[in-house]
Every structure is written in C-alpha cells, then in structure tokens.
Amino acid sequence: MPMKEQSLKVAVIGAGVSGLHTARELKTQGHAVTIFEKTKKLGGTWAYDPRVEPDPLGLDPGREIVHSSLYQSLRVNLPRRLMGFLDYPFTERKDPREFPGHEEMLLYLEDFAKDFGLVELVRFEHEVVRVERVDEVSHEWVVESRTRRSDSKEEEEKEEVFEAVVVCNGHHTQPRIAHFPGMDSWPGVQIHSHNYRTPEPFQNLIVVVIGNGSSAVDILTEISSVAKEVHQALRASDIHFKKLESHNNIWQHSMVECTKEDGKVVFQDGSFVYADVIMHCTGYKYHFPFLRTNGIVSVDDNRVGPLYKHVFPPQLAPWLSFVGLPYRGVTTLIIELQSRWVARVLSGKVALPSEEEMASSVEELYQHMEESGWPKRHTHQLQNKFDYEDWLITQILDLPPLEEWREQMYFSALKKIISIDDDDFRDTWDIDKWMQEIA
C-alpha cells in the first residue's frame, strides 16, 4: 500500500534536462527542492561551452573539467515534436527548423525553468563534492557543496542535511576511449569527441574517427569538408575497407588493430593509414565522484547498480534515486516519466515493491543480459520498443497511454538517420507530410 503522503526536503544534483524536470515534478508534489549546479547557468550539456579541456582524451583526473560536450554545429537528431515534454511542447523560438540547433534547445529549457519557477531553486556555482547518509540506518543524507566567493579566490564548503537526493548530473562529460596496442607511443594527436568544437583545426590532416554513433557521423562528415582524408573505424564484424560513395575523402574500416611509432594506424581488416589525428567518438562513462554509499551503489563497466528500473537502489530506495541514465530512446520523454515517478514515490502517492522484490528484479535483468550475451556496459541501453516508457506510465497512474505516433516517429527517424547523412535527413524530412500519412 502507498505510504502516507508527505512533503520532503529534497536535493537535486544538476540543472540540466533531468534536474530541471525532476525539480518541477518534486515542486508540483509539494516537496522543498534545492538544485545544485556547478556551472554559472542552467541547461547541463545543452549549455554550449567553446572551451576544451587541457587533456584532450580526458584521462587526467586532476584536469579542469568542461561539462558540455556540444560541438558548435550540433543539431538535435530527433524532431522537436518528440524532444518536448508532454505538457510543455517544444515550439519554435528562434530556430524554425524541425531539427533545430542546440541553441534552440537551451532556450526551450530556459523558458521551462522560468515558466515553472525553477530558476530561484538553483544554486549556481555550487559543486556537490559529497553525498552520504548521515549514518548507516538513517534515511537522511548529507550534501556537501563547494563554491567560490565572488569577492575572493577562497572556496567555501557547506554541509546540509536532506531527506532525499535525486542524482541528475548527466552522463556526457567523462570520456570513454578505445584501447589498442601502441596507442601510448603513437606520435599523432588523440582527442575524444568531448573536446571537439569546430572542424578548422583539422585542415589538410589525415584523421581516423573511431565510432559510429550520431556524434561520430556528424563529426566525420564535418571534418571531411576540411581534412585531407577521414577514415572511420567501426566495431562491427562485417565491415571491410571501402570508400564511401557519397564522399570523395571518407573511407570505412574495421576497428583499429594497433598503432605504430611511425604514425601508422593498422585496422583489423589489414588496411592501414599514416594518420595525424585519432578522434575517439566512443561514448562516455557514468561518473558520480561525489557519491559515497559504502559500495551499495557502484559503477562497473558502465553499469550503475544495482538499480531497480534504472532509478532506485533497492537498499536505499526511495531516499536516493537517479534520473536520466537510460539511452537509445527519446531522452526527454524518459526523463519526464522517471521524474514523475520519483516525485510521486517520495510524496507517498505511489508505492515501490519491497527491497527484496526490487533486488530480485535487478538480478533477473542481469541474468537475462548474461544469457543473451548482452554486454554489461549496455545495461542502461533501452531496446527497440517503448516497453520501458509504457511501464513507467503504469506506475505514475495519472497519465494516459502514449500516443502511437510518438513511437512510430521515433523509429521512422532512426531508420532515416541510418540510411541518410544526418544533415540531409534533418533538412529534407517533411514531418507534417509524415504525420498526415500515419493519421
């Protein structure tokens, strides 16, 4: 049975998409919300930062970290009709395109925060350095934050106690890189896409791009406009050396086999190239350096767990939760549904299963993944249907089922992205015509 309805003091870590929508839902449910944001502005990864990190691969733990991974030309890869929240449509602001640039997405989030009174809940330039239970039996959490006084270079640290914490710090900041023999002695430049902003630095160079995600396709296409050659390395086993018909200076290869001290990059299919740059478009790590749970929650090969339905650690639920971990779906929709669920659970309107039942559910998922040969690092990757989103709606109780067009539009967009260059697809797909066809 649901708990008695209650209002809690809740800390939200991060003022990006996850943090803002979570704060909105918590506020709607009557909770007292504080949002901790380490930068000077809201938006999270959608707040473009032209700076790059001093360590281009992001291996130095002591480096100055730039949170956003946006490149200057980035556009959303789903139609704005999908990107908007269910009750707050992503309508045109300054960019009229159906697949707008990142500036338009930031304006949308800023409007959302203003319209729902969220800006005043944000503590800007407050970096969370520790989240820990008051003691082993308490449901309360100590949140330690650090900020720099505006009138000096001195940093101030502050500890506060909250009844619940929701982690919304994103997962597009800490690079994952490819590893191969010889990479440490290879003489060229290696960079992760986290530190890519514009193509100009690659003028007349030979570049190897590792990866085949949306950012990899965007970046290799953009770099090819200025580079001498671009060579894409793919993990798929059926890929062999070939030149792309649609571009006169892009070649595809299998994955990098090794690199040599003379600058040679050797691919698993036996082909090779003498390159100037290796660009790692290889994704990101889930990273919670502030979180201290005595091993109850850990990150193992990019599996954050154990988490019931990607949100609640069974031993610490509902007082600790995570919003925004799953990928390969409509991210804003997933975040919206997760945050509604969390807010209602914390208010007592919705009950969670017992700790034992949640733990059993997690173990069933892990066992299914192992039996299916699904790598641990893909634990939070959603599959090909909206099953997870539909399940979340059943937990929220006061939302109608999702409209069928959302799922159809998502998978139609994915198919077109795969078959057509991203910008060609985004500029030519007639959404209104498509909507009429399925009506």
Coordinates of C-alpha atoms in Angstrom, one line a residue:
M1 CA 0.0 0.0 0.0
P2 CA 1.2 3.6 -0.6
M3 CA 2.9 5.4 2.2
K4 CA 1.3 8.3 4.0
E5 CA 1.5 11.4 1.8
Q6 CA 4.4 13.6 2.8
S7 CA 6.5 16.6 1.8
L8 CA 10.3 16.2 1.9
K9 CA 13.4 18.3 1.7
V10 CA 15.0 17.1 -1.5
A11 CA 18.4 17.8 -3.1
V12 CA 18.6 17.6 -6.9
I13 CA 22.1 17.4 -8.3
G14 CA 22.4 19.2 -11.7
A15 CA 20.3 21.8 -13.5
G16 CA 20.2 20.1 -17.0
V17 CA 17.2 18.4 -18.5
S18 CA 17.0 15.8 -15.8
G19 CA 17.4 18.1 -12.9
L20 CA 15.0 20.8 -14.1
H21 CA 12.2 18.4 -14.9
T22 CA 12.8 16.5 -11.7
A23 CA 12.6 19.7 -9.7
R24 CA 9.4 20.7 -11.5
E25 CA 7.8 17.4 -10.5
L26 CA 9.0 17.5 -7.0
K27 CA 7.8 21.1 -6.6
T28 CA 4.4 20.1 -8.0
Q29 CA 4.1 17.3 -5.5
G30 CA 4.8 19.8 -2.6
H31 CA 8.4 18.9 -1.8
A32 CA 11.0 21.6 -0.8
V33 CA 13.6 21.5 -3.6
T34 CA 17.2 22.7 -3.8
I35 CA 19.0 22.3 -7.2
F36 CA 22.8 22.2 -7.0
E37 CA 24.5 23.3 -10.3
K38 CA 28.3 23.6 -10.5
T39 CA 28.3 26.0 -13.5
K40 CA 27.1 29.5 -13.9
K41 CA 24.0 28.6 -16.0
L42 CA 21.3 26.0 -16.3
G43 CA 20.9 23.6 -19.3
G44 CA 23.6 21.0 -18.5
T45 CA 25.0 19.5 -21.6
W46 CA 22.8 21.8 -23.7
A47 CA 24.7 24.9 -22.5
Y48 CA 27.4 25.2 -25.2
D49 CA 30.9 25.9 -24.0
P50 CA 33.6 26.8 -26.5
R51 CA 36.3 25.8 -24.1
V52 CA 38.0 22.4 -24.3
E53 CA 39.8 20.5 -21.6
P54 CA 43.7 20.7 -21.4
D55 CA 43.8 16.8 -21.6
P56 CA 42.1 16.1 -25.0
L57 CA 41.4 12.4 -24.0
G58 CA 40.1 13.3 -20.5
L59 CA 42.4 10.8 -18.8
D60 CA 43.9 13.2 -16.2
P61 CA 41.6 13.2 -13.1
G62 CA 43.0 16.5 -12.0
R63 CA 42.2 18.3 -15.2
E64 CA 39.8 21.3 -15.3
I65 CA 36.6 19.7 -16.5
V66 CA 34.3 21.2 -19.1
H67 CA 30.8 19.8 -18.6
S68 CA 29.3 20.2 -22.0
S69 CA 30.3 18.0 -25.0
L70 CA 28.4 20.0 -27.6
Y71 CA 30.2 20.9 -30.9
Q72 CA 29.3 24.3 -32.5
S73 CA 27.2 22.9 -35.3
L74 CA 25.2 20.3 -33.4
R75 CA 21.6 19.9 -34.1
V76 CA 19.1 17.6 -32.4
N77 CA 18.7 14.3 -34.1
L78 CA 15.0 13.8 -33.3
P79 CA 12.1 16.0 -34.4
R80 CA 11.3 18.8 -31.9
R81 CA 7.8 17.3 -31.5
L82 CA 9.4 14.3 -29.8
M83 CA 12.0 16.4 -27.9
G84 CA 9.4 18.4 -26.0
F85 CA 7.8 17.4 -22.7
L86 CA 4.3 16.0 -22.8
D87 CA 2.7 19.1 -21.2
Y88 CA 5.2 21.7 -22.4
P89 CA 5.7 21.4 -26.2
F90 CA 9.0 22.3 -27.8
T91 CA 7.6 25.0 -30.0
E92 CA 9.6 27.4 -32.2
R93 CA 11.7 30.1 -30.5
K94 CA 14.3 31.5 -32.9
D95 CA 15.3 28.4 -35.0
P96 CA 12.3 27.4 -37.3
R97 CA 13.7 24.1 -38.3
E98 CA 12.1 20.9 -37.1
F99 CA 15.6 19.6 -36.1
P100 CA 17.0 22.8 -34.5
G101 CA 20.4 23.6 -33.3
H102 CA 21.5 23.3 -29.7
E103 CA 20.8 27.0 -29.0
E104 CA 17.1 26.4 -29.5
M105 CA 17.1 23.5 -27.1
L106 CA 18.8 25.7 -24.5
L107 CA 16.2 28.4 -25.0
Y108 CA 13.4 25.8 -24.5
L109 CA 14.9 24.7 -21.2
E110 CA 15.4 28.3 -20.0
D111 CA 11.8 29.1 -20.8
F112 CA 10.7 25.9 -19.0
A113 CA 12.7 26.9 -15.9
K114 CA 11.2 30.4 -15.9
D115 CA 7.6 29.3 -16.5
F116 CA 7.6 26.9 -13.6
G117 CA 9.6 29.0 -11.1
L118 CA 12.6 26.8 -11.1
V119 CA 15.4 29.3 -11.5
E120 CA 15.1 30.5 -7.9
L121 CA 15.6 26.9 -6.8
V122 CA 19.0 26.7 -8.4
R123 CA 22.2 27.3 -6.5
F124 CA 24.6 28.2 -9.3
E125 CA 28.4 27.6 -9.0
H126 CA 27.7 25.1 -6.2
E127 CA 29.6 21.9 -6.9
V128 CA 28.5 18.9 -4.9
V129 CA 31.6 17.1 -3.6
R130 CA 30.0 14.6 -1.2
V131 CA 26.6 12.9 -0.9
E132 CA 26.5 10.4 2.1
R133 CA 24.0 9.0 4.5
V134 CA 24.0 10.7 7.9
D135 CA 24.6 7.2 9.4
E136 CA 24.1 3.6 8.3
V137 CA 20.5 3.4 9.5
S138 CA 19.3 6.9 8.6
H139 CA 17.2 7.9 5.6
E140 CA 18.8 11.4 5.7
W141 CA 21.6 12.5 3.5
V142 CA 24.5 14.9 4.0
V143 CA 25.1 17.0 0.9
E144 CA 28.4 18.8 0.9
S145 CA 28.8 21.6 -1.7
R146 CA 31.7 23.8 -2.6
T147 CA 31.5 27.3 -4.1
R148 CA 33.9 30.2 -4.6
R149 CA 33.1 33.6 -3.1
S150 CA 32.6 36.2 -5.8
D151 CA 34.8 38.7 -3.9
S152 CA 37.8 36.4 -3.4
K153 CA 39.5 33.3 -4.7
E154 CA 38.7 31.4 -1.5
E155 CA 36.4 28.4 -1.7
E156 CA 33.6 27.9 0.8
E157 CA 32.3 24.5 1.7
K158 CA 28.9 23.8 3.3
E159 CA 27.1 20.7 4.6
E160 CA 23.3 20.4 4.6
V161 CA 21.0 17.5 5.5
F162 CA 18.3 16.4 3.1
E163 CA 15.6 13.8 3.4
A164 CA 16.1 12.6 -0.2
V165 CA 18.6 13.1 -3.0
V166 CA 18.0 12.8 -6.8
V167 CA 21.1 12.4 -8.9
C168 CA 20.7 14.3 -12.2
N169 CA 24.3 15.1 -13.2
G170 CA 24.2 13.7 -16.7
H171 CA 26.5 11.3 -18.5
H172 CA 28.1 13.1 -21.4
T173 CA 31.1 14.5 -19.7
Q174 CA 33.5 11.8 -18.6
P175 CA 35.0 10.2 -21.8
R176 CA 35.3 6.5 -22.6
I177 CA 38.1 5.8 -25.0
A178 CA 39.1 3.0 -27.2
H179 CA 42.2 1.0 -26.2
F180 CA 44.6 -0.7 -28.6
P181 CA 48.3 -1.8 -28.6
G182 CA 50.7 1.1 -29.3
M183 CA 48.4 3.9 -28.5
D184 CA 50.6 5.4 -25.8
S185 CA 53.6 5.6 -28.2
W186 CA 51.7 6.7 -31.3
P187 CA 53.2 10.2 -32.2
G188 CA 50.0 11.8 -33.5
V189 CA 47.2 13.7 -31.7
Q190 CA 44.5 11.8 -29.9
I191 CA 41.3 13.5 -28.9
H192 CA 37.9 12.5 -27.6
S193 CA 34.8 14.0 -29.2
H194 CA 34.0 15.6 -25.9
N195 CA 36.7 18.1 -26.8
Y196 CA 35.7 18.7 -30.4
R197 CA 34.1 22.0 -31.3
T198 CA 34.8 23.0 -34.9
P199 CA 36.5 21.4 -37.9
E200 CA 39.1 24.1 -38.6
P201 CA 41.9 22.6 -36.6
F202 CA 41.8 19.5 -38.9
Q203 CA 42.6 21.4 -42.1
N204 CA 44.6 19.2 -44.5
L205 CA 45.1 16.5 -41.9
I206 CA 44.5 12.7 -42.1
V207 CA 42.0 11.8 -39.4
V208 CA 40.9 8.5 -38.0
V209 CA 37.4 8.6 -36.4
I210 CA 36.6 5.7 -34.1
G211 CA 32.9 5.1 -33.6
N212 CA 29.5 5.1 -35.5
G213 CA 27.1 6.9 -33.2
S214 CA 25.3 10.1 -34.1
S215 CA 28.2 12.4 -33.0
A216 CA 30.7 10.2 -34.9
V217 CA 28.7 10.5 -38.1
D218 CA 28.2 14.3 -37.6
I219 CA 31.9 14.9 -36.8
L220 CA 33.5 12.8 -39.5
T221 CA 31.2 14.4 -42.1
E222 CA 32.0 17.9 -40.9
I223 CA 35.7 17.2 -40.7
S224 CA 35.8 15.8 -44.2
S225 CA 35.0 19.3 -45.5
V226 CA 38.5 20.5 -44.5
A227 CA 40.6 17.4 -43.9
K228 CA 42.7 15.7 -46.5
E229 CA 41.3 12.2 -45.6
V230 CA 38.9 10.8 -43.0
H231 CA 39.0 7.1 -42.0
Q232 CA 36.2 5.7 -39.9
A233 CA 36.9 2.7 -37.7
L234 CA 33.8 0.6 -36.9
R235 CA 33.4 -2.2 -34.3
A236 CA 31.0 -4.3 -36.4
S237 CA 32.5 -7.6 -37.6
D238 CA 31.1 -7.4 -41.1
I239 CA 32.8 -4.1 -42.0
H240 CA 35.7 -4.1 -44.5
F241 CA 37.8 -1.4 -46.1
K242 CA 35.8 0.7 -48.6
K243 CA 35.4 4.2 -49.8
L244 CA 32.1 5.9 -49.2
E245 CA 30.3 6.7 -52.4
S246 CA 28.8 9.8 -51.1
H247 CA 32.1 11.4 -50.1
N248 CA 35.4 11.6 -52.0
N249 CA 37.7 11.5 -49.0
I250 CA 36.0 9.2 -46.4
W251 CA 36.9 5.5 -46.0
Q252 CA 35.5 2.9 -43.7
H253 CA 37.5 0.2 -42.0
S254 CA 37.1 -2.4 -39.3
M255 CA 38.3 -1.5 -35.7
V256 CA 41.8 -0.3 -35.1
E257 CA 44.1 -3.2 -34.5
C258 CA 47.1 -1.3 -33.3
T259 CA 49.2 1.9 -33.9
K260 CA 52.9 2.2 -34.6
E261 CA 55.6 4.7 -33.6
D262 CA 56.0 5.8 -37.2
G263 CA 52.4 7.1 -37.2
K264 CA 50.8 4.1 -38.9
V265 CA 47.3 3.1 -37.8
V266 CA 46.5 -0.6 -38.6
F267 CA 43.0 -1.8 -38.8
Q268 CA 41.7 -5.3 -38.1
D269 CA 40.8 -5.9 -41.8
G270 CA 44.6 -5.4 -42.7
S271 CA 44.3 -2.0 -44.2
F272 CA 46.3 0.9 -42.7
V273 CA 46.9 4.6 -43.0
Y274 CA 49.5 7.1 -41.7
A275 CA 47.3 9.5 -39.8
D276 CA 47.8 12.8 -38.0
V277 CA 44.8 12.5 -35.6
I278 CA 42.8 9.8 -33.9
M279 CA 39.3 11.0 -32.8
H280 CA 37.7 8.8 -30.2
C281 CA 33.9 9.1 -30.7
T282 CA 33.4 6.3 -28.2
G283 CA 30.9 7.5 -25.7
Y284 CA 31.0 8.4 -22.0
K285 CA 31.2 6.9 -18.5
Y286 CA 28.7 7.2 -15.8
H287 CA 30.5 9.2 -13.2
F288 CA 29.5 10.1 -9.6
P289 CA 32.7 11.1 -7.8
F290 CA 30.6 12.7 -5.0
L291 CA 28.5 9.7 -4.1
R292 CA 29.5 7.7 -1.1
T293 CA 27.4 4.6 -0.4
N294 CA 29.9 2.2 1.1
G295 CA 29.7 0.1 -2.1
I296 CA 25.9 -0.2 -2.1
V297 CA 25.8 1.6 -5.5
S298 CA 28.8 1.3 -7.8
V299 CA 29.7 1.7 -11.5
D300 CA 31.1 -1.4 -13.1
D301 CA 31.9 -1.3 -16.8
N302 CA 29.3 1.5 -17.1
R303 CA 26.7 -0.5 -15.2
V304 CA 25.3 1.7 -12.5
G305 CA 23.8 -0.6 -9.9
P306 CA 22.0 -2.2 -8.6
L307 CA 19.2 0.0 -9.7
Y308 CA 15.5 -1.0 -9.8
K309 CA 14.3 0.1 -13.3
H310 CA 17.4 2.3 -13.8
V311 CA 16.2 4.6 -10.9
F312 CA 16.1 3.3 -7.4
P313 CA 18.9 1.4 -5.5
P314 CA 16.8 -1.3 -3.6
Q315 CA 18.7 -0.8 -0.3
L316 CA 18.5 3.0 -0.4
A317 CA 15.1 3.5 -2.0
P318 CA 13.3 5.8 -2.2
W319 CA 15.7 8.2 -0.5
L320 CA 18.3 8.0 -3.2
S321 CA 17.4 7.9 -6.9
F322 CA 18.8 8.5 -10.4
V323 CA 17.1 10.2 -13.3
G324 CA 18.3 10.2 -16.9
L325 CA 20.6 7.1 -17.1
P326 CA 18.9 5.2 -19.9
Y327 CA 19.8 5.9 -23.5
R328 CA 18.7 4.9 -27.0
G329 CA 15.2 6.3 -26.7
V330 CA 13.5 9.7 -26.5
T331 CA 15.6 11.0 -23.7
T332 CA 13.4 13.9 -22.7
L333 CA 10.4 11.5 -22.5
I334 CA 12.3 9.0 -20.4
I335 CA 13.4 11.8 -18.1
E336 CA 9.9 13.2 -17.8
L337 CA 8.4 9.8 -16.9
Q338 CA 11.2 8.9 -14.4
S339 CA 11.0 12.2 -12.6
R340 CA 7.2 12.0 -12.3
W341 CA 7.6 8.5 -10.8
V342 CA 10.2 9.6 -8.4
A343 CA 8.2 12.6 -7.2
R344 CA 5.1 10.6 -6.6
V345 CA 7.0 7.8 -4.8
L346 CA 8.6 10.4 -2.5
S347 CA 5.3 12.0 -1.8
G348 CA 3.8 8.7 -0.8
K349 CA 1.2 8.6 -3.6
V350 CA 2.9 5.6 -5.3
A351 CA 4.5 2.6 -3.5
L352 CA 7.6 0.7 -4.5
P353 CA 7.9 -3.1 -4.3
S354 CA 9.7 -4.4 -1.3
E355 CA 13.5 -4.2 -1.2
E356 CA 13.7 -8.0 -1.9
E357 CA 11.3 -7.7 -4.8
M358 CA 13.3 -4.8 -6.3
A359 CA 16.6 -6.7 -5.8
S360 CA 15.2 -9.8 -7.5
S361 CA 14.0 -7.7 -10.5
V362 CA 17.5 -6.3 -10.9
E363 CA 19.1 -9.8 -10.7
E364 CA 16.6 -11.1 -13.3
L365 CA 17.7 -8.3 -15.7
Y366 CA 21.4 -9.1 -15.1
Q367 CA 20.8 -12.8 -15.7
H368 CA 18.8 -12.1 -18.9
M369 CA 21.6 -9.9 -20.2
E370 CA 24.2 -12.6 -19.5
E371 CA 22.2 -15.3 -21.1
S372 CA 21.6 -13.1 -24.2
G373 CA 25.3 -12.2 -24.5
W374 CA 24.4 -8.5 -23.9
P375 CA 27.5 -6.7 -22.7
K376 CA 27.4 -5.2 -19.1
R377 CA 28.3 -1.8 -20.5
H378 CA 24.9 -1.7 -22.2
T379 CA 22.8 -2.2 -19.1
H380 CA 21.1 1.2 -19.5
Q381 CA 20.6 0.9 -23.2
L382 CA 16.9 0.5 -24.0
Q383 CA 15.7 -1.9 -26.6
N384 CA 13.6 -1.5 -29.7
K385 CA 10.2 -0.8 -28.2
F386 CA 8.7 1.7 -25.8
D387 CA 8.2 -1.0 -23.2
Y388 CA 10.1 0.9 -20.5
E389 CA 8.2 4.1 -21.1
D390 CA 4.9 2.3 -21.1
W391 CA 5.8 0.6 -17.9
L392 CA 6.6 3.9 -16.2
I393 CA 3.2 5.3 -17.2
T394 CA 1.6 2.4 -15.4
Q395 CA 3.4 3.5 -12.2
I396 CA 2.6 7.2 -12.5
L397 CA -1.2 6.4 -12.5
D398 CA -2.4 9.8 -13.7
L399 CA -1.1 9.8 -17.3
P400 CA -2.9 8.4 -20.3
P401 CA -1.1 5.9 -22.6
L402 CA 1.4 7.4 -25.0
E403 CA 0.1 8.3 -28.5
E404 CA 1.2 5.7 -31.1
W405 CA 2.7 8.4 -33.3
R406 CA 5.5 9.0 -30.9
E407 CA 6.9 5.5 -31.2
Q408 CA 6.3 5.5 -34.9
M409 CA 8.0 8.8 -35.4
Y410 CA 11.0 7.8 -33.3
F411 CA 11.7 4.6 -35.2
S412 CA 11.0 6.2 -38.5
A413 CA 13.6 8.9 -37.7
L414 CA 16.1 6.2 -36.6
K415 CA 15.7 4.4 -39.9
K416 CA 16.2 7.6 -41.9
I417 CA 19.3 8.6 -39.9
I418 CA 20.9 5.2 -40.6
S419 CA 20.3 5.4 -44.3
I420 CA 21.0 9.1 -45.0
D421 CA 23.6 11.6 -43.9
D422 CA 22.3 13.3 -40.7
D423 CA 22.0 16.8 -42.1
D424 CA 20.5 15.6 -45.3
F425 CA 17.8 13.8 -43.3
R426 CA 17.2 16.6 -40.9
D427 CA 16.8 19.2 -43.7
T428 CA 14.6 17.1 -46.0
W429 CA 12.2 15.0 -43.9
D430 CA 8.7 16.6 -44.1
I431 CA 7.3 15.9 -40.7
D432 CA 3.8 17.3 -41.4
K433 CA 3.5 15.1 -44.5
W434 CA 4.6 12.1 -42.5
M435 CA 2.1 12.9 -39.8
Q436 CA -0.7 13.0 -42.4
E437 CA 0.4 9.7 -43.8
I438 CA 0.0 7.9 -40.5
A439 CA -3.2 9.7 -39.4

